[in-house]
Structure formats: C-alpha cells, structure tokens
Amino acid sequence: MLNIIICGAPGCGKGTQSDLIVEKYGLKHLSTGDLLRSEIAEKSALGIEAESFISKGNLVPDKMIFDILSKAIAEQTKNSNGIILDGFPRNVAQAEALEELMTKLKKEITVLLDMNVDNQELITRLLKRGETSGRCDDNMETIKKRLEVYQTKTAPVSDYYKNKNKYAAINGMGTIDEIFSRISGVIDSKR
Ligand code: AMP
C-alpha cells in the first residue's frame, strides 16, 4: 500500500502530478483545496466560512480541515492501493494529527514528496492560472500571502517527515513528463 503526501508551494504542480500518480498507481486522490472549493460552490456553511480565509491567502482552521478529511481518509484507505494527500498536512499540527489518525487506522505514510520550484516561476504559473481558474486566491496580492504562509507554516512539515526518514525532494522545474518521471523513480523505490 502506498500512502503518499505531495507537498510544495502554491503553483508547484501538485494537482497535475497527483492526477498522473492516480492514473499510474491507482491511488485515491484527496485534495483539501478541491474539497473546500466544492463546499464553496455549494455555498454550504462550511464553504462560506472557508472562503473568508482562502480569499485572503490564509489557512482555514485545522479543525475544519480535519472534520472534512478524517472520514475521507478512513474510507479511502479501506480496500484500496492507497491514497495521495494533496494540500494536507499544511502545518506541523496537521502532520501530528494525521500521524495519530494513521496509527489508529493501522496504516502508515509511505513518503512525503516535496516539490521544489523557483518563486518567480510559481508566481508566473499562478497568475497564468488565474486568467482561467476563477479561483478567488489566484491574484497577485493573495499569491504573495500564500507564498509567505507556505514558508512559515507549511515548509516545517518537511522537517517532520525528514526526521521520520520519509522525505523525498523533487525538482519541480521542467516539463510535466520530466517531473513525473522523477516522482515515479521515488515511488517505485518505495514499493
Ligand atoms: P490549494 O488548492 O491546496 O492551494 O488550497 C487552497 C486554499 O485552501 C489554501 O490557500 C488554504 O486557504 C486552504 N487549504 C487547503 N488545504 C488546507 C489545509 N490542509 N489546511 C488549511 N487550509 C487549507
């Protein structure tokens, strides 16, 4: 079973690479950003609250994330090849809560893939995506805030998995195929 975390700054290509991983390895994709955006589209109470954080580039509260995610993790790790977590954990408290949940489910995180992309390239990609994505957070002001939140809150999650020897840095520059072949190399070495 492969339970993978894909991590990296906004615009690093997590979503694109997750789709390719799902296709090749038959994993279930769990994206907290996608789950939140579907709550926003439904105009649910959770979605309305989440949007006020997302549109400013801040993280939504941990409890909100865990409420929508823990049931999905329990379901998707049952009778499956495993999961790919995209956009979670976003801080060390979430990583600790995930560890606790996985222990309870008698499952294990296999590896965290940390996608490294230059900041200027991230900004270019996100502004380009903003032309068509319709996302409330793909604009210059919010992008800057998201990159700052990534550095202060999310980057330390890498150290958490380095300490567990479950960390792999991925060069996220280049073509989609080049990046996927680097990722496949790491995943294949863990099977
Ligand atoms: P993403 O699609 O992963 O870039 O997420 C978009 C936005 O959703 C983020 O900027 C956060 O506001 C929120 N979000 C997504 N995942 C999380 C998480 N694990 N914890 C807190 N906020 C999150």
PDB file of C-alpha atoms and ligand atoms in Angstrom:
ATOM      1  CA  MET A   1       0.000   0.000   0.000  1.00  0.00           C
ATOM      2  CA  LEU A   2       1.237   3.486  -0.893  1.00  0.00           C
ATOM      3  CA  ASN A   3       0.074   6.434   1.192  1.00  0.00           C
ATOM      4  CA  ILE A   4       1.762   9.480  -0.297  1.00  0.00           C
ATOM      5  CA  ILE A   5       1.811  13.153   0.652  1.00  0.00           C
ATOM      6  CA  ILE A   6       2.503  15.609  -2.152  1.00  0.00           C
ATOM      7  CA  CYS A   7       3.696  18.909  -0.791  1.00  0.00           C
ATOM      8  CA  GLY A   8       5.064  22.159  -2.184  1.00  0.00           C
ATOM      9  CA  ALA A   9       4.306  25.840  -2.555  1.00  0.00           C
ATOM     10  CA  PRO A  10       1.146  27.016  -4.343  1.00  0.00           C
ATOM     11  CA  GLY A  11       1.609  26.598  -8.101  1.00  0.00           C
ATOM     12  CA  CYS A  12       4.262  23.864  -7.786  1.00  0.00           C
ATOM     13  CA  GLY A  13       2.147  21.409  -9.811  1.00  0.00           C
ATOM     14  CA  LYS A  14       0.755  19.221  -7.000  1.00  0.00           C
ATOM     15  CA  GLY A  15      -2.641  18.814  -8.678  1.00  0.00           C
ATOM     16  CA  THR A  16      -1.232  17.970 -12.117  1.00  0.00           C
ATOM     17  CA  GLN A  17       1.242  15.443 -10.736  1.00  0.00           C
ATOM     18  CA  SER A  18      -1.397  13.944  -8.407  1.00  0.00           C
ATOM     19  CA  ASP A  19      -3.577  13.155 -11.434  1.00  0.00           C
ATOM     20  CA  LEU A  20      -0.667  11.312 -13.086  1.00  0.00           C
ATOM     21  CA  ILE A  21       0.145   9.412  -9.873  1.00  0.00           C
ATOM     22  CA  VAL A  22      -3.511   8.372  -9.528  1.00  0.00           C
ATOM     23  CA  GLU A  23      -3.531   7.104 -13.101  1.00  0.00           C
ATOM     24  CA  LYS A  24      -0.287   5.124 -12.838  1.00  0.00           C
ATOM     25  CA  TYR A  25      -0.527   3.730  -9.294  1.00  0.00           C
ATOM     26  CA  GLY A  26      -4.308   3.540  -8.801  1.00  0.00           C
ATOM     27  CA  LEU A  27      -4.335   5.659  -5.656  1.00  0.00           C
ATOM     28  CA  LYS A  28      -7.290   7.644  -4.305  1.00  0.00           C
ATOM     29  CA  HIS A  29      -6.768  11.403  -4.589  1.00  0.00           C
ATOM     30  CA  LEU A  30      -7.664  13.560  -1.593  1.00  0.00           C
ATOM     31  CA  SER A  31      -7.175  17.291  -2.159  1.00  0.00           C
ATOM     32  CA  THR A  32      -8.201  19.550   0.705  1.00  0.00           C
ATOM     33  CA  GLY A  33      -8.259  22.550  -1.673  1.00  0.00           C
ATOM     34  CA  ASP A  34     -10.697  20.706  -4.004  1.00  0.00           C
ATOM     35  CA  LEU A  35     -12.871  19.599  -1.057  1.00  0.00           C
ATOM     36  CA  LEU A  36     -13.030  23.191   0.207  1.00  0.00           C
ATOM     37  CA  ARG A  37     -13.765  24.610  -3.259  1.00  0.00           C
ATOM     38  CA  SER A  38     -16.669  22.209  -3.691  1.00  0.00           C
ATOM     39  CA  GLU A  39     -18.065  23.359  -0.314  1.00  0.00           C
ATOM     40  CA  ILE A  40     -17.708  26.972  -1.552  1.00  0.00           C
ATOM     41  CA  ALA A  41     -19.501  26.123  -4.823  1.00  0.00           C
ATOM     42  CA  GLU A  42     -22.344  24.529  -2.829  1.00  0.00           C
ATOM     43  CA  LYS A  43     -22.494  27.637  -0.619  1.00  0.00           C
ATOM     44  CA  SER A  44     -22.571  25.392   2.471  1.00  0.00           C
ATOM     45  CA  ALA A  45     -21.980  26.964   5.903  1.00  0.00           C
ATOM     46  CA  LEU A  46     -18.501  25.414   5.922  1.00  0.00           C
ATOM     47  CA  GLY A  47     -17.823  26.739   2.410  1.00  0.00           C
ATOM     48  CA  ILE A  48     -18.861  30.285   3.302  1.00  0.00           C
ATOM     49  CA  GLU A  49     -16.631  30.262   6.380  1.00  0.00           C
ATOM     50  CA  ALA A  50     -13.712  28.694   4.473  1.00  0.00           C
ATOM     51  CA  GLU A  51     -13.901  31.278   1.682  1.00  0.00           C
ATOM     52  CA  SER A  52     -13.221  34.109   4.104  1.00  0.00           C
ATOM     53  CA  PHE A  53      -9.822  32.523   4.916  1.00  0.00           C
ATOM     54  CA  ILE A  54      -8.988  31.280   1.407  1.00  0.00           C
ATOM     55  CA  SER A  55      -9.652  34.603  -0.343  1.00  0.00           C
ATOM     56  CA  LYS A  56      -7.117  36.287   1.970  1.00  0.00           C
ATOM     57  CA  GLY A  57      -4.479  33.615   1.384  1.00  0.00           C
ATOM     58  CA  ASN A  58      -4.691  32.280   4.952  1.00  0.00           C
ATOM     59  CA  LEU A  59      -5.048  28.664   6.012  1.00  0.00           C
ATOM     60  CA  VAL A  60      -8.507  27.599   7.163  1.00  0.00           C
ATOM     61  CA  PRO A  61      -8.688  26.390  10.804  1.00  0.00           C
ATOM     62  CA  ASP A  62      -7.215  22.930  11.442  1.00  0.00           C
ATOM     63  CA  LYS A  63     -10.445  21.616  12.952  1.00  0.00           C
ATOM     64  CA  MET A  64     -12.418  22.447   9.815  1.00  0.00           C
ATOM     65  CA  ILE A  65      -9.896  20.599   7.657  1.00  0.00           C
ATOM     66  CA  PHE A  66      -9.765  17.594   9.924  1.00  0.00           C
ATOM     67  CA  ASP A  67     -13.563  17.363  10.086  1.00  0.00           C
ATOM     68  CA  ILE A  68     -13.834  17.068   6.305  1.00  0.00           C
ATOM     69  CA  LEU A  69     -10.732  14.931   5.842  1.00  0.00           C
ATOM     70  CA  SER A  70     -10.565  12.297   8.574  1.00  0.00           C
ATOM     71  CA  LYS A  71     -13.680  10.446   7.394  1.00  0.00           C
ATOM     72  CA  ALA A  72     -12.432  10.523   3.794  1.00  0.00           C
ATOM     73  CA  ILE A  73      -9.016   9.119   4.803  1.00  0.00           C
ATOM     74  CA  ALA A  74     -10.618   6.288   6.797  1.00  0.00           C
ATOM     75  CA  GLU A  75     -12.870   5.392   3.834  1.00  0.00           C
ATOM     76  CA  GLN A  76     -10.268   5.711   1.096  1.00  0.00           C
ATOM     77  CA  THR A  77      -7.562   3.667   2.826  1.00  0.00           C
ATOM     78  CA  LYS A  78     -10.015   0.736   3.132  1.00  0.00           C
ATOM     79  CA  ASN A  79      -9.599  -1.861   0.360  1.00  0.00           C
ATOM     80  CA  SER A  80      -7.509   0.398  -1.847  1.00  0.00           C
ATOM     81  CA  ASN A  81      -3.953   0.641  -3.193  1.00  0.00           C
ATOM     82  CA  GLY A  82      -3.561   3.718  -1.028  1.00  0.00           C
ATOM     83  CA  ILE A  83      -4.074   7.461  -1.066  1.00  0.00           C
ATOM     84  CA  ILE A  84      -2.394  10.602  -2.305  1.00  0.00           C
ATOM     85  CA  LEU A  85      -2.824  13.560   0.028  1.00  0.00           C
ATOM     86  CA  ASP A  86      -2.608  16.844  -1.875  1.00  0.00           C
ATOM     87  CA  GLY A  87      -2.542  20.068   0.153  1.00  0.00           C
ATOM     88  CA  PHE A  88      -2.526  18.324   3.531  1.00  0.00           C
ATOM     89  CA  PRO A  89      -0.839  18.463   6.031  1.00  0.00           C
ATOM     90  CA  ARG A  90      -0.262  22.215   5.760  1.00  0.00           C
ATOM     91  CA  ASN A  91       1.344  22.707   9.176  1.00  0.00           C
ATOM     92  CA  VAL A  92       3.024  20.613  11.871  1.00  0.00           C
ATOM     93  CA  ALA A  93      -0.151  20.317  13.999  1.00  0.00           C
ATOM     94  CA  GLN A  94      -1.941  18.759  10.988  1.00  0.00           C
ATOM     95  CA  ALA A  95       1.011  16.396  10.436  1.00  0.00           C
ATOM     96  CA  GLU A  96       0.770  15.249  14.055  1.00  0.00           C
ATOM     97  CA  ALA A  97      -2.999  14.771  13.798  1.00  0.00           C
ATOM     98  CA  LEU A  98      -2.526  12.772  10.587  1.00  0.00           C
ATOM     99  CA  GLU A  99       0.086  10.563  12.243  1.00  0.00           C
ATOM    100  CA  GLU A 100      -2.346   9.848  15.096  1.00  0.00           C
ATOM    101  CA  LEU A 101      -5.169   9.031  12.674  1.00  0.00           C
ATOM    102  CA  MET A 102      -2.973   6.711  10.574  1.00  0.00           C
ATOM    103  CA  THR A 103      -1.830   4.861  13.706  1.00  0.00           C
ATOM    104  CA  LYS A 104      -5.474   4.411  14.704  1.00  0.00           C
ATOM    105  CA  LEU A 105      -6.265   3.034  11.228  1.00  0.00           C
ATOM    106  CA  LYS A 106      -3.148   0.786  11.387  1.00  0.00           C
ATOM    107  CA  LYS A 107      -1.792   2.435   8.233  1.00  0.00           C
ATOM    108  CA  GLU A 108       1.375   4.340   7.502  1.00  0.00           C
ATOM    109  CA  ILE A 109       2.508   7.313   5.411  1.00  0.00           C
ATOM    110  CA  THR A 110       4.993   5.975   2.836  1.00  0.00           C
ATOM    111  CA  VAL A 111       6.704   9.196   1.797  1.00  0.00           C
ATOM    112  CA  LEU A 112       6.305  12.952   1.504  1.00  0.00           C
ATOM    113  CA  LEU A 113       7.199  14.258  -1.963  1.00  0.00           C
ATOM    114  CA  ASP A 114       8.397  17.856  -1.662  1.00  0.00           C
ATOM    115  CA  MET A 115       8.133  19.670  -4.999  1.00  0.00           C
ATOM    116  CA  ASN A 116      10.720  22.437  -5.332  1.00  0.00           C
ATOM    117  CA  VAL A 117      10.008  25.278  -7.778  1.00  0.00           C
ATOM    118  CA  ASP A 118      11.575  28.780  -8.004  1.00  0.00           C
ATOM    119  CA  ASN A 119       9.424  31.551  -6.526  1.00  0.00           C
ATOM    120  CA  GLN A 120       9.354  33.595  -9.756  1.00  0.00           C
ATOM    121  CA  GLU A 121       8.153  30.528 -11.686  1.00  0.00           C
ATOM    122  CA  LEU A 122       5.425  29.914  -9.067  1.00  0.00           C
ATOM    123  CA  ILE A 123       4.128  33.476  -9.421  1.00  0.00           C
ATOM    124  CA  THR A 124       4.138  33.245 -13.233  1.00  0.00           C
ATOM    125  CA  ARG A 125       2.230  29.925 -13.161  1.00  0.00           C
ATOM    126  CA  LEU A 126      -0.357  31.145 -10.623  1.00  0.00           C
ATOM    127  CA  LEU A 127      -1.048  34.425 -12.446  1.00  0.00           C
ATOM    128  CA  LYS A 128      -1.489  32.472 -15.682  1.00  0.00           C
ATOM    129  CA  ARG A 129      -3.842  30.007 -13.957  1.00  0.00           C
ATOM    130  CA  GLY A 130      -5.769  32.975 -12.529  1.00  0.00           C
ATOM    131  CA  GLU A 131      -6.719  34.053 -16.057  1.00  0.00           C
ATOM    132  CA  THR A 132      -8.984  30.999 -16.353  1.00  0.00           C
ATOM    133  CA  SER A 133      -9.328  29.291 -12.937  1.00  0.00           C
ATOM    134  CA  GLY A 134     -11.973  31.593 -11.478  1.00  0.00           C
ATOM    135  CA  ARG A 135     -10.293  30.996  -8.102  1.00  0.00           C
ATOM    136  CA  CYS A 136     -10.638  33.775  -5.542  1.00  0.00           C
ATOM    137  CA  ASP A 137      -6.972  33.314  -4.499  1.00  0.00           C
ATOM    138  CA  ASP A 138      -5.099  33.367  -7.849  1.00  0.00           C
ATOM    139  CA  ASN A 139      -4.346  37.123  -7.810  1.00  0.00           C
ATOM    140  CA  MET A 140      -1.070  38.912  -7.047  1.00  0.00           C
ATOM    141  CA  GLU A 141      -1.925  40.110  -3.537  1.00  0.00           C
ATOM    142  CA  THR A 142      -3.238  36.735  -2.348  1.00  0.00           C
ATOM    143  CA  ILE A 143      -0.453  34.811  -4.101  1.00  0.00           C
ATOM    144  CA  LYS A 144       2.169  36.789  -2.116  1.00  0.00           C
ATOM    145  CA  LYS A 145       0.366  35.984   1.128  1.00  0.00           C
ATOM    146  CA  ARG A 146       0.029  32.288   0.211  1.00  0.00           C
ATOM    147  CA  LEU A 147       3.763  32.037  -0.515  1.00  0.00           C
ATOM    148  CA  GLU A 148       4.535  33.669   2.831  1.00  0.00           C
ATOM    149  CA  VAL A 149       2.150  31.315   4.680  1.00  0.00           C
ATOM    150  CA  TYR A 150       3.779  28.397   2.869  1.00  0.00           C
ATOM    151  CA  GLN A 151       7.265  29.390   4.094  1.00  0.00           C
ATOM    152  CA  THR A 152       6.268  29.985   7.703  1.00  0.00           C
ATOM    153  CA  LYS A 153       3.632  27.285   8.279  1.00  0.00           C
ATOM    154  CA  THR A 154       3.980  24.528   5.662  1.00  0.00           C
ATOM    155  CA  ALA A 155       7.730  24.288   4.985  1.00  0.00           C
ATOM    156  CA  PRO A 156       8.375  22.957   8.559  1.00  0.00           C
ATOM    157  CA  VAL A 157       6.229  19.894   7.702  1.00  0.00           C
ATOM    158  CA  SER A 158       9.194  18.724   5.572  1.00  0.00           C
ATOM    159  CA  ASP A 159      11.422  18.526   8.650  1.00  0.00           C
ATOM    160  CA  TYR A 160       8.764  16.494  10.432  1.00  0.00           C
ATOM    161  CA  TYR A 161       8.960  13.798   7.716  1.00  0.00           C
ATOM    162  CA  LYS A 162      12.759  14.138   7.301  1.00  0.00           C
ATOM    163  CA  ASN A 163      13.028  13.132  10.960  1.00  0.00           C
ATOM    164  CA  LYS A 164      10.981  10.031  10.168  1.00  0.00           C
ATOM    165  CA  ASN A 165      13.112   9.219   7.082  1.00  0.00           C
ATOM    166  CA  LYS A 166      10.042   9.615   4.910  1.00  0.00           C
ATOM    167  CA  TYR A 167      11.061  12.618   2.847  1.00  0.00           C
ATOM    168  CA  ALA A 168      11.966  12.991  -0.822  1.00  0.00           C
ATOM    169  CA  ALA A 169      12.810  16.302  -2.519  1.00  0.00           C
ATOM    170  CA  ILE A 170      11.603  16.528  -6.119  1.00  0.00           C
ATOM    171  CA  ASN A 171      12.944  19.043  -8.616  1.00  0.00           C
ATOM    172  CA  GLY A 172       9.664  20.599  -9.787  1.00  0.00           C
ATOM    173  CA  MET A 173      11.171  22.570 -12.681  1.00  0.00           C
ATOM    174  CA  GLY A 174      10.923  21.228 -16.238  1.00  0.00           C
ATOM    175  CA  THR A 175       8.213  19.574 -18.281  1.00  0.00           C
ATOM    176  CA  ILE A 176       5.292  17.718 -16.707  1.00  0.00           C
ATOM    177  CA  ASP A 177       6.725  14.429 -18.034  1.00  0.00           C
ATOM    178  CA  GLU A 178      10.210  15.108 -16.695  1.00  0.00           C
ATOM    179  CA  ILE A 179       8.841  15.904 -13.252  1.00  0.00           C
ATOM    180  CA  PHE A 180       6.583  12.836 -13.274  1.00  0.00           C
ATOM    181  CA  SER A 181       9.479  10.587 -14.176  1.00  0.00           C
ATOM    182  CA  ARG A 182      11.418  11.905 -11.125  1.00  0.00           C
ATOM    183  CA  ILE A 183       8.363  11.238  -8.950  1.00  0.00           C
ATOM    184  CA  SER A 184       7.854   7.732 -10.375  1.00  0.00           C
ATOM    185  CA  GLY A 185      11.502   6.939  -9.615  1.00  0.00           C
ATOM    186  CA  VAL A 186      10.956   7.751  -5.948  1.00  0.00           C
ATOM    187  CA  ILE A 187       7.611   5.926  -5.694  1.00  0.00           C
ATOM    188  CA  ASP A 188       8.989   2.810  -7.408  1.00  0.00           C
ATOM    189  CA  SER A 189      11.854   2.693  -4.913  1.00  0.00           C
ATOM    190  CA  LYS A 190       9.274   2.546  -2.065  1.00  0.00           C
ATOM    191  CA  ARG A 191       7.112  -0.277  -3.422  1.00  0.00           C
TER     192      ARG A 191
HETATM  193  P1  AMP B   1      -4.825  24.533  -2.508  1.00  0.00           P
HETATM  194  O1  AMP B   1      -5.824  24.217  -3.572  1.00  0.00           O
HETATM  195  O2  AMP B   1      -4.206  23.310  -1.897  1.00  0.00           O
HETATM  196  O3  AMP B   1      -3.781  25.545  -2.962  1.00  0.00           O
HETATM  197  O4  AMP B   1      -5.627  25.242  -1.306  1.00  0.00           O
HETATM  198  C1  AMP B   1      -6.279  26.474  -1.489  1.00  0.00           C
HETATM  199  C2  AMP B   1      -6.541  27.123  -0.139  1.00  0.00           C
HETATM  200  O5  AMP B   1      -7.386  26.262   0.657  1.00  0.00           O
HETATM  201  C3  AMP B   1      -5.311  27.364   0.727  1.00  0.00           C
HETATM  202  O6  AMP B   1      -4.637  28.584   0.408  1.00  0.00           O
HETATM  203  C4  AMP B   1      -5.926  27.398   2.122  1.00  0.00           C
HETATM  204  O7  AMP B   1      -6.592  28.614   2.361  1.00  0.00           O
HETATM  205  C5  AMP B   1      -6.996  26.309   2.022  1.00  0.00           C
HETATM  206  N1  AMP B   1      -6.458  24.991   2.418  1.00  0.00           N
HETATM  207  C6  AMP B   1      -6.257  23.907   1.613  1.00  0.00           C
HETATM  208  N2  AMP B   1      -5.759  22.874   2.299  1.00  0.00           N
HETATM  209  C7  AMP B   1      -5.614  23.307   3.576  1.00  0.00           C
HETATM  210  C8  AMP B   1      -5.136  22.721   4.778  1.00  0.00           C
HETATM  211  N3  AMP B   1      -4.675  21.456   4.815  1.00  0.00           N
HETATM  212  N4  AMP B   1      -5.157  23.468   5.909  1.00  0.00           N
HETATM  213  C9  AMP B   1      -5.619  24.736   5.910  1.00  0.00           C
HETATM  214  N5  AMP B   1      -6.061  25.371   4.822  1.00  0.00           N
HETATM  215  C10 AMP B   1      -6.073  24.665   3.651  1.00  0.00           C
END
